[in-house]
XYZ file of N, CA and C in Angstrom:
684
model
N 0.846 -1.204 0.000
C 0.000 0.000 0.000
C 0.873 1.243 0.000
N 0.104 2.481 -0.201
C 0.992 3.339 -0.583
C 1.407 4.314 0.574
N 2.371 4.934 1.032
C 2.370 5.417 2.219
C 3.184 5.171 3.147
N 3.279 3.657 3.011
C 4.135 2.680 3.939
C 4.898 2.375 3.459
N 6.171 2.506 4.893
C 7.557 2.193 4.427
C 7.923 0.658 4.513
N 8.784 0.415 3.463
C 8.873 -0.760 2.827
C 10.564 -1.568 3.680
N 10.507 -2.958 4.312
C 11.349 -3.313 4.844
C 11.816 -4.764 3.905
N 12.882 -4.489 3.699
C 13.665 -5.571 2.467
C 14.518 -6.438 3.965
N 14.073 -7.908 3.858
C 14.889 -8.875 4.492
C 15.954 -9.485 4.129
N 17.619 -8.992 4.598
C 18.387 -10.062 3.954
C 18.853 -11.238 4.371
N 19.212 -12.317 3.913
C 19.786 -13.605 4.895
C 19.998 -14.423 3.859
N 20.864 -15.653 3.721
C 20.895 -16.434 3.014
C 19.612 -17.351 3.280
N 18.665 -17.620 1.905
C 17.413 -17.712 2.138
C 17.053 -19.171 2.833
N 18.014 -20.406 2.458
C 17.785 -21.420 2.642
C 18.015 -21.282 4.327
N 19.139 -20.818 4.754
C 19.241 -21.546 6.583
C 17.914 -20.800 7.031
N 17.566 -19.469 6.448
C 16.366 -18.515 7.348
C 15.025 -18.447 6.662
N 15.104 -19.791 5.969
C 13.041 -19.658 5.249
C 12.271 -19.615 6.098
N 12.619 -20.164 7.303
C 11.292 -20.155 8.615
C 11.134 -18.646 9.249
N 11.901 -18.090 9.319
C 12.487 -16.900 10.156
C 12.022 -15.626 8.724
N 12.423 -15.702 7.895
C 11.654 -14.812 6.996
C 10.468 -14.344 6.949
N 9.662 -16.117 6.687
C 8.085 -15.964 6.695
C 7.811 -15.296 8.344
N 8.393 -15.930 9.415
C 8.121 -15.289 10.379
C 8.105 -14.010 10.566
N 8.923 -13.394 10.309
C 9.257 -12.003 10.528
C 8.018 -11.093 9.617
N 7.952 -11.829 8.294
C 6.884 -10.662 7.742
C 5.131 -11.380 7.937
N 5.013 -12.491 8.455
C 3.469 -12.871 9.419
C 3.770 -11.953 10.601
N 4.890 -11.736 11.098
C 3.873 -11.036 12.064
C 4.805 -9.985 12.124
N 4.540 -8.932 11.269
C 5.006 -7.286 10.940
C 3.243 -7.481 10.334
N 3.071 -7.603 9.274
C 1.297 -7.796 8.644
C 0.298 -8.404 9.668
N 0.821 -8.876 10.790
C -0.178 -9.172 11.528
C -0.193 -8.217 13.042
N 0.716 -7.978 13.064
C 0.288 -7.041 14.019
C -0.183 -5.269 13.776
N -1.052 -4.973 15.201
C -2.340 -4.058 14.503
C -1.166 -2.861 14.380
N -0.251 -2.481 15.048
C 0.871 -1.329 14.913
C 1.470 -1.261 13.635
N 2.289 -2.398 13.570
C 3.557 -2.298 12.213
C 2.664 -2.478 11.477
N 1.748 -3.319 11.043
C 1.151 -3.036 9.746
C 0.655 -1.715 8.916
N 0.162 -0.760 9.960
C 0.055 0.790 9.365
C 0.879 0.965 8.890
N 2.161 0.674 9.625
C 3.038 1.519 8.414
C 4.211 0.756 7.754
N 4.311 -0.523 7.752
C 5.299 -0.986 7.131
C 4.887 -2.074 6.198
N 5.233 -2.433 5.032
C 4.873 -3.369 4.443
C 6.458 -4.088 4.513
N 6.328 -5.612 3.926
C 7.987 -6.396 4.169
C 8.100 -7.126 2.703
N 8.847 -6.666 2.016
C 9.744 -7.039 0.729
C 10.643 -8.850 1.245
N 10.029 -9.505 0.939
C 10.997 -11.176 0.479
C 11.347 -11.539 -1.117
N 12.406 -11.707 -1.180
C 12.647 -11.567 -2.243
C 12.176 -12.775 -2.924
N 11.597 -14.113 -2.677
C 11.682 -15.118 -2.838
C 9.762 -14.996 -3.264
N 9.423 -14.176 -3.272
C 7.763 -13.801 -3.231
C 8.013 -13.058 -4.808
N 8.848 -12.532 -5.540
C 8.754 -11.860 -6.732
C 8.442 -12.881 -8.005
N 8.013 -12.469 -9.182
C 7.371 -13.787 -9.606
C 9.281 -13.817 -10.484
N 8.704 -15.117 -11.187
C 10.248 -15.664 -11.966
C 10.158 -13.924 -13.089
N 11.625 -13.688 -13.814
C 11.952 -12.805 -14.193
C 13.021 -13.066 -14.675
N 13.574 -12.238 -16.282
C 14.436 -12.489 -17.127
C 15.560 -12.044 -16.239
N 15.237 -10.985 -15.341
C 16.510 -9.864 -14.927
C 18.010 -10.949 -14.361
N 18.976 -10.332 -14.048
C 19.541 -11.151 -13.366
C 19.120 -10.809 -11.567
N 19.433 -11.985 -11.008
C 18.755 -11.883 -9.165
C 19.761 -10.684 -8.685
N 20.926 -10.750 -9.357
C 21.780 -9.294 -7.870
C 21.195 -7.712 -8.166
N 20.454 -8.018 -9.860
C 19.948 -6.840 -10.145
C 18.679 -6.520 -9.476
N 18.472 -7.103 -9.429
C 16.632 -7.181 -8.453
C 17.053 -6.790 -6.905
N 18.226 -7.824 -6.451
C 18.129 -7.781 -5.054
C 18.705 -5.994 -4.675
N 19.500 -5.820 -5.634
C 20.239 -4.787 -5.300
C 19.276 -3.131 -5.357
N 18.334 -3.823 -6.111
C 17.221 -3.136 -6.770
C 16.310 -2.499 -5.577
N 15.775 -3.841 -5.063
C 14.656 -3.957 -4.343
C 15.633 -3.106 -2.296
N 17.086 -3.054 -2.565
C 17.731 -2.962 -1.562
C 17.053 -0.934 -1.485
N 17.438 -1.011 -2.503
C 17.140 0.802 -3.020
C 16.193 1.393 -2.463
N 15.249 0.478 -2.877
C 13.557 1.057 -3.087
C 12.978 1.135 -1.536
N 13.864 0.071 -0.539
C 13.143 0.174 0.394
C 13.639 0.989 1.389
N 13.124 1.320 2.679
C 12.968 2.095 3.825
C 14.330 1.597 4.828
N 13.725 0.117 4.931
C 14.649 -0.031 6.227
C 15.408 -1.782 5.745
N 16.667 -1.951 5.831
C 17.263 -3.076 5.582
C 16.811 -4.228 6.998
N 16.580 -5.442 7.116
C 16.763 -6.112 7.841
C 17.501 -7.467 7.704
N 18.343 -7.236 8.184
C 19.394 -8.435 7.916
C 19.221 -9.250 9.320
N 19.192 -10.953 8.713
C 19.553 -12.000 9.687
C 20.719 -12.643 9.188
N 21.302 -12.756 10.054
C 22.601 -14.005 9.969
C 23.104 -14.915 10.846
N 23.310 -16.126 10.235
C 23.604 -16.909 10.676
C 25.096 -17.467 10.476
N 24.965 -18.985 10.328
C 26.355 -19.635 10.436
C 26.472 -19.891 8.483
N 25.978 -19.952 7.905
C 26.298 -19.645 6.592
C 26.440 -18.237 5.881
N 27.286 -18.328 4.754
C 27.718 -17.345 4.173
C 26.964 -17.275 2.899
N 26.665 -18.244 2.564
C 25.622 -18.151 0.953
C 26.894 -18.261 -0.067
N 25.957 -17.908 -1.627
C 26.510 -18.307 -2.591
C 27.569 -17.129 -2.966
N 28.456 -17.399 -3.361
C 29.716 -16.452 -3.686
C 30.057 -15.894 -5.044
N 29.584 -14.667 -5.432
C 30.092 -14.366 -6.795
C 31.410 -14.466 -6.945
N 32.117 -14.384 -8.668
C 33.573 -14.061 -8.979
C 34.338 -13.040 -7.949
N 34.053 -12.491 -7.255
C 34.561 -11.791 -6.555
C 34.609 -11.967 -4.759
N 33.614 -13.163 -5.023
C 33.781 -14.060 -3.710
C 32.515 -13.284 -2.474
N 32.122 -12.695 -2.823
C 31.194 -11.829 -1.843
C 29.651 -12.562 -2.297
N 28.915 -12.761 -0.964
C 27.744 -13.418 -1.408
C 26.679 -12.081 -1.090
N 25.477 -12.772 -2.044
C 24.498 -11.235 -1.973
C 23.951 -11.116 -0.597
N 24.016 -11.714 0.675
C 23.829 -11.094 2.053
C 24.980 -9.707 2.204
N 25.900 -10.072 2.109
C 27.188 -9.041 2.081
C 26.925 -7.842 0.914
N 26.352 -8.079 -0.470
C 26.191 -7.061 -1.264
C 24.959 -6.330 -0.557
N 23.807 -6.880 0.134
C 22.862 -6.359 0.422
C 22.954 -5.643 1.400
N 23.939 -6.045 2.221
C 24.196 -5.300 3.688
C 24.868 -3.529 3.025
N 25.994 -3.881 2.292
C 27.111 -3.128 1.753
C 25.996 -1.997 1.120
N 25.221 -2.627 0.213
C 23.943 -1.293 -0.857
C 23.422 -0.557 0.401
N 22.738 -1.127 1.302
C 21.960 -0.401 2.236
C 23.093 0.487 3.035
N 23.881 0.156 3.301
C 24.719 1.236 3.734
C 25.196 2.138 3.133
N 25.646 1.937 1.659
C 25.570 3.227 0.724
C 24.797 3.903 0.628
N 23.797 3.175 0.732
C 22.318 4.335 0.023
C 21.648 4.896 1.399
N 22.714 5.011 2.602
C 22.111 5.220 3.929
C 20.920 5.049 4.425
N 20.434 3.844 4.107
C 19.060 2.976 4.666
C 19.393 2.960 6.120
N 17.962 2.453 7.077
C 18.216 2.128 8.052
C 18.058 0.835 8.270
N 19.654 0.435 9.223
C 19.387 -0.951 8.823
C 19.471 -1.777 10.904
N 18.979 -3.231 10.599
C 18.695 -3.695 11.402
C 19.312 -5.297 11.326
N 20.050 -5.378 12.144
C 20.796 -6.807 12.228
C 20.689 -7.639 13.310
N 20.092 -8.971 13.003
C 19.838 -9.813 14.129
C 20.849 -10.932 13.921
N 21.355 -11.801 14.847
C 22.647 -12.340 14.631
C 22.122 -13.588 15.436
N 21.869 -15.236 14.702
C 21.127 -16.285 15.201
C 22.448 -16.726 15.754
N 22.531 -17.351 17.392
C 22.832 -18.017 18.293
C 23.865 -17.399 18.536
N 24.183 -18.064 19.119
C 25.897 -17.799 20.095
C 26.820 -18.682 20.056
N 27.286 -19.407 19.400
C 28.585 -20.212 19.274
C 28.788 -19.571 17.572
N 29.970 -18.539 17.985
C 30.603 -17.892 16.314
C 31.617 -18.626 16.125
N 32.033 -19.862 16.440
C 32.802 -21.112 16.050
C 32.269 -21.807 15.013
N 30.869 -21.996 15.250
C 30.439 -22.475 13.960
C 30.105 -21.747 12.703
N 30.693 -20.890 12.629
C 29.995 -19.734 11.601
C 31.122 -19.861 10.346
N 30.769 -19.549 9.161
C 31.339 -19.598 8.072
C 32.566 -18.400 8.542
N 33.637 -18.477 7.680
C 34.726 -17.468 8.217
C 33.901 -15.956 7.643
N 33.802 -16.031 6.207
C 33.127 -14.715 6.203
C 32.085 -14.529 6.748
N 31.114 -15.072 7.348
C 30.417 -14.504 7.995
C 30.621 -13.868 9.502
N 31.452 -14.401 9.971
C 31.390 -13.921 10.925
C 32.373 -12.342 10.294
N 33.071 -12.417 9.769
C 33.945 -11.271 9.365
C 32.824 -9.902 8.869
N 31.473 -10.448 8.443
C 30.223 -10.093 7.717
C 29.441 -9.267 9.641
N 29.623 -9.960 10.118
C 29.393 -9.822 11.522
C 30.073 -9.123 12.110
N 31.382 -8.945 12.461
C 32.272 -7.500 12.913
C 31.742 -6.455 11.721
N 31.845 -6.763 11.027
C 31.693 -5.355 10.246
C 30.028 -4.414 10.306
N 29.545 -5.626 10.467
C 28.048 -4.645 11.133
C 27.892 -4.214 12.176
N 28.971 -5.067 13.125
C 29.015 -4.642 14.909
C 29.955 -3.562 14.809
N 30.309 -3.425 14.076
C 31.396 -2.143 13.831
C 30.641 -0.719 13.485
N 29.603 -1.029 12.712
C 28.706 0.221 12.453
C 27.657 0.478 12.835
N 26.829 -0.561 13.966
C 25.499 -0.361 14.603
C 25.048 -1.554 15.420
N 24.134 -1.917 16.469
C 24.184 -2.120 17.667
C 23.507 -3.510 17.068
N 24.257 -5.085 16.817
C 23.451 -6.205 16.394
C 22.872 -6.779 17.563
N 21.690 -7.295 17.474
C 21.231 -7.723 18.258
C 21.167 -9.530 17.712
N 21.323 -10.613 19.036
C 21.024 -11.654 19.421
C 19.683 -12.173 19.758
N 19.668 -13.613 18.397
C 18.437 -14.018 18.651
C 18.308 -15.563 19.097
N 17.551 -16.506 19.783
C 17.889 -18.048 19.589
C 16.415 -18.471 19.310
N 15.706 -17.931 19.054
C 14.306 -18.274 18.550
C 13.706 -17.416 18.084
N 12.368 -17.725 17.331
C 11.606 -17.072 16.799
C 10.739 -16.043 17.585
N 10.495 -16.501 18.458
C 9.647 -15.422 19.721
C 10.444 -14.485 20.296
N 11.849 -14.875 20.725
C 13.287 -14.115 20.817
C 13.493 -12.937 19.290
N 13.124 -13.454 18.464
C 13.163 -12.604 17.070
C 12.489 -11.957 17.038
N 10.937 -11.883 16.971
C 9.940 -11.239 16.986
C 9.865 -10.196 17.886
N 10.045 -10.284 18.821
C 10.573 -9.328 19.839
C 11.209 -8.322 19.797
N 12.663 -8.854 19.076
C 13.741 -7.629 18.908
C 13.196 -6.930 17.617
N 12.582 -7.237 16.751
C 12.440 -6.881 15.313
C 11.208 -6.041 16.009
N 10.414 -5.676 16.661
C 9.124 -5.255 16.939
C 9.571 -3.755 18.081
N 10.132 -4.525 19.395
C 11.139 -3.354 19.296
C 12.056 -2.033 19.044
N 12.719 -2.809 18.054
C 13.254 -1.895 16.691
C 12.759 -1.239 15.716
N 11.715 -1.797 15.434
C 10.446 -1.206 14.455
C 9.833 0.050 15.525
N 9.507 0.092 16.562
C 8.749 1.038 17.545
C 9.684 1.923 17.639
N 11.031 1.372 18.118
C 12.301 2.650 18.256
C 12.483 3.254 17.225
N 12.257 2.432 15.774
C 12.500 3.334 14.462
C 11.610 4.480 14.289
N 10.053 4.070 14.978
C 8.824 4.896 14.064
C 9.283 5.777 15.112
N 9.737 6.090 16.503
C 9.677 7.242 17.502
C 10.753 8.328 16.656
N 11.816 7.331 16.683
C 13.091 8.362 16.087
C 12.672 9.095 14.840
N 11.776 8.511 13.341
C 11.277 9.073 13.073
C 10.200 10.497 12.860
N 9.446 10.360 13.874
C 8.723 11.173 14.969
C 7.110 10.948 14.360
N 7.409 9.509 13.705
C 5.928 8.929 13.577
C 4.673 8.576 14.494
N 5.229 7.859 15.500
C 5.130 7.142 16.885
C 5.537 7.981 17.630
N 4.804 8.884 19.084
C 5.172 9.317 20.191
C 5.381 8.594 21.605
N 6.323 8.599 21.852
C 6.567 8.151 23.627
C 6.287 9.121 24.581
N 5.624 10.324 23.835
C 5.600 11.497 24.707
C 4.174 11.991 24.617
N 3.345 12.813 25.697
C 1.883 13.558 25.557
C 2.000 14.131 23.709
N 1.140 14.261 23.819
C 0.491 14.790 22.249
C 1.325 16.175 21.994
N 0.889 17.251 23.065
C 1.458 18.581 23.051
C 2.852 18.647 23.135
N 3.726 18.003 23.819
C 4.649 17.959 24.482
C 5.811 16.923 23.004
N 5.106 16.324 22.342
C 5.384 15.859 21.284
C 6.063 16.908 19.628
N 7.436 16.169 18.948
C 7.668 16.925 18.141
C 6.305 17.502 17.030
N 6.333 18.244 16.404
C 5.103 18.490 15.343
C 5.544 17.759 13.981
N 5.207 17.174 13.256
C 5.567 16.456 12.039
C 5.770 17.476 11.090
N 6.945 17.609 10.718
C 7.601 18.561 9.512
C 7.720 19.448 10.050
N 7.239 19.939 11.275
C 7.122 21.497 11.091
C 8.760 21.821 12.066
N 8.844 23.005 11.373
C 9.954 23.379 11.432
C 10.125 24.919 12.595
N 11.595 25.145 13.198
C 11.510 26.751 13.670
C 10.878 28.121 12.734
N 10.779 27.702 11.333
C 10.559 28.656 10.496
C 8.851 28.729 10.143
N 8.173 27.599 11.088
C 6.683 28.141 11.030
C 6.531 28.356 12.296
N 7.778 29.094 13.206
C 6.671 29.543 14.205
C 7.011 31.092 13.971
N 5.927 31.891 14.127
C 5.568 33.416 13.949
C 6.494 34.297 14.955
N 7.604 35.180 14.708
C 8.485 35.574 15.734
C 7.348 37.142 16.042
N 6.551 36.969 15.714
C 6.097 38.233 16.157
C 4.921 38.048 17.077
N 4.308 36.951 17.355
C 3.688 35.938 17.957
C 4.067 35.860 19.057
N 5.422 34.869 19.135
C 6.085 34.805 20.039
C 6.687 35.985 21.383
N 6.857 37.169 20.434
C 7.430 38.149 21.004
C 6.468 39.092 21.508
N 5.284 39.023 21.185
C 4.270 39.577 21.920
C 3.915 38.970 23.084
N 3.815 37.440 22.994
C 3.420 36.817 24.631
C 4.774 37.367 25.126
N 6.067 37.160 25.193
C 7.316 37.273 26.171
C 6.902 38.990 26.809
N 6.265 39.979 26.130
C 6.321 41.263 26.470
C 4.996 41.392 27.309
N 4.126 40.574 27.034
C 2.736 40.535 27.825
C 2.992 39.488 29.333
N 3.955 38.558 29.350
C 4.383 38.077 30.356
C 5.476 38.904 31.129
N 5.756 39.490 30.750
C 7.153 40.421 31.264
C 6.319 41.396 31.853
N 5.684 42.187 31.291
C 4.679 43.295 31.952
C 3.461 42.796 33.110
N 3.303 41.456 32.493
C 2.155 41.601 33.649
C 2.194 40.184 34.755
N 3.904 39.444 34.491
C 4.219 38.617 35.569
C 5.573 39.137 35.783
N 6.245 40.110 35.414
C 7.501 40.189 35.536
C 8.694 38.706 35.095
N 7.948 38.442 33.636
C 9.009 37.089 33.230
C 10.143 37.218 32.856
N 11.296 35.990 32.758
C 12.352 36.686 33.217
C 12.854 36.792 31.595
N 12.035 36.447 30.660
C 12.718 36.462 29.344
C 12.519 37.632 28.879
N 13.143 38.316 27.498
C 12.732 39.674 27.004
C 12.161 39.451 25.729
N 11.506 40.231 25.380
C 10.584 40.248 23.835
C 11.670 39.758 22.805
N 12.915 39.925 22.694
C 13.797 39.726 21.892
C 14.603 38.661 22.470
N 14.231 37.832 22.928
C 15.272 36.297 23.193
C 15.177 35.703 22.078
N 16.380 35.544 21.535
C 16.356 34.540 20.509
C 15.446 33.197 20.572
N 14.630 32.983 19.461
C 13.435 31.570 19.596
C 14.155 30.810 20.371
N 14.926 30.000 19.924
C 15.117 28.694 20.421
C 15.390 28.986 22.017
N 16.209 29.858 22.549
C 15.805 29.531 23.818
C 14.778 30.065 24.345
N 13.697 30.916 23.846
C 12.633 31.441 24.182
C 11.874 30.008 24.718
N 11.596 28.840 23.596
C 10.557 27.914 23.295
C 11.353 26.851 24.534
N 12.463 26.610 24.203
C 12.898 26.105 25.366
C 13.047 26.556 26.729
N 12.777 27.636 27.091
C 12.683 28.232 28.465
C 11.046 27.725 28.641
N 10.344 27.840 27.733
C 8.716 27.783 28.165
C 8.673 26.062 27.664
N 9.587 25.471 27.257
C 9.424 23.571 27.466
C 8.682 23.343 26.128
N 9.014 24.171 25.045
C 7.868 24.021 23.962
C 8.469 23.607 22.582
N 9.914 22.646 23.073
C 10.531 22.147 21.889
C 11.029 20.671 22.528
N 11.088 19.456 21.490
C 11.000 18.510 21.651
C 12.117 18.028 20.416
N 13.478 18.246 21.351
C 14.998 18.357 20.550
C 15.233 19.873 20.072
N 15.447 19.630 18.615
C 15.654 21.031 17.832
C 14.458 21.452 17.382
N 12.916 20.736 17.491
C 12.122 21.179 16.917
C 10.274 21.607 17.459
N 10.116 22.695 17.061
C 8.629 22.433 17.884
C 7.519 21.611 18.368
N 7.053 21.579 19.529
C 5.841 20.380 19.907
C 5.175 21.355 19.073
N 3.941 20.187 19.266
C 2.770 20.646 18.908
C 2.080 21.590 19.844
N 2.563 22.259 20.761
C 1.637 22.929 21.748
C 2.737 24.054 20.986
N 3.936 24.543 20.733
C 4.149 25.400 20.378
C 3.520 26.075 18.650
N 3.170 24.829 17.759
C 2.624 25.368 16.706
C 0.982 26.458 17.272
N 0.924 25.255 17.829
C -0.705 25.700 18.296
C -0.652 27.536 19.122
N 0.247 27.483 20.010
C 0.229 29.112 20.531
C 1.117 30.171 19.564
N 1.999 29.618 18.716
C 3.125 30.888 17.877
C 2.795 30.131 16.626
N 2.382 29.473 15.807
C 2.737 29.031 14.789
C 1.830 29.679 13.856
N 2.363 30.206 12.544
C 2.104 30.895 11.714
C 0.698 30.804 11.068
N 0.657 29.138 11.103
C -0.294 28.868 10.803
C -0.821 27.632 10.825
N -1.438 27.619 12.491
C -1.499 26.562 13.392
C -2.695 26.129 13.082
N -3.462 26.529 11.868
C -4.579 24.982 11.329
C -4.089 24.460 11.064
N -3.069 24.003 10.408
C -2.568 23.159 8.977
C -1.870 22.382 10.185
């Protein structure tokens, strides 16, 4: 559907066919992630002349958020010896996707040499998480999906007001707005700010920014144009 951001799974398909289907039954089945995420398997596209690294590399592009599983295999190895888990990991990091790595069991003795080498190099650039089952999986992937939509500022962990405003920026709130309450509070509570405090710490003295950017309680009292 249209709207929703799209999550491409990588793994060598044969050790993780159970764990695939798992992961996207229940992203589509649950009532949260389904609003907004749909899940790309590559193994679901119908047959096609293209070649597969062109598709995979393709489909790496198009989507939102990478999710990589790995295990103790390395997969199939082009002339250049790199298998498409490793090209898929490598695209999403070029194309600065956000990506998500779950890493099956705990004995890295048994692991193919490149993979585990496939494995420092993702623990090298972002926080992998450990799985030993499917309910253990589901978990972290659901998780991560909630931490993604907050950081986004899709999903709030915070009151409504007190919450960033979606898109909106320091440049829709009205400085003349603003600078009229600071002079009407100054005159008739003695506040300690002046008509001319620079915004940002104006909005942050009165608690009305959420990081670098306005809540929604600040569109609503200064914002230029606080229907929209």
């Amino acid at each position: 559907m249209s709207g929703k951001l799209r999550i491409f799974i990588s793994s060598v398909q044969k050790e993780f066919a159970t764990e695939r289907r798992a992961v996207r039954d229940f992203i589509e089945g649950d009532a949260l992630l389904r609003r907004f995420f749909d899940v790309f398997l590559f193994e679901a596209l119908p047959a096609s002349g293209r070649r597969p690294d062109d598709l995979y590399l393709g489909e790496v592009e198009r989507n939102a958020v990478y999710l990589g599983l790995f295990g103790n295999a390395y997969g199939y190895e082009d002339a250049a010896g790199i298998s498409p888990t490793e090209h898929e990991f490598d695209c999403a990091t070029a194309e600065g996707k956000e990506r998500l790595v779950f890493v099956k069991g705990s004995d890295d003795q048994a692991r193919h040499p490149k993979m585990s080498t496939l494995i420092g190099k993702a623990s090298n650039q972002l926080n992998r998480r450990r799985f030993g089952s499917i309910p253990e999986l589901t978990a972290l992937v659901y998780a991560s999906l909630v931490e993604y939509l907050i950081d986004c500022g899709t999903v709030h962990d915070r009151p409504f007001d007190a919450a960033a405003c979606p898109r909106a920026t320091l440049d829709d709130i009205s400085p003349e707005k603003l600078a009229d309450f600071l002079e009407l509070a100054q005159r008739r509570r003695g506040y300690a700010l002046r008509p001319d405090t620079p915004m940002p710490k104006a909005l942050a003295h009165l608690n009305l920014l959420d990081g670098e950017r306005p809540s929604h309680a600040a569109i609503l009292l200064f914002g230029k144009e606080p229907q929209r």
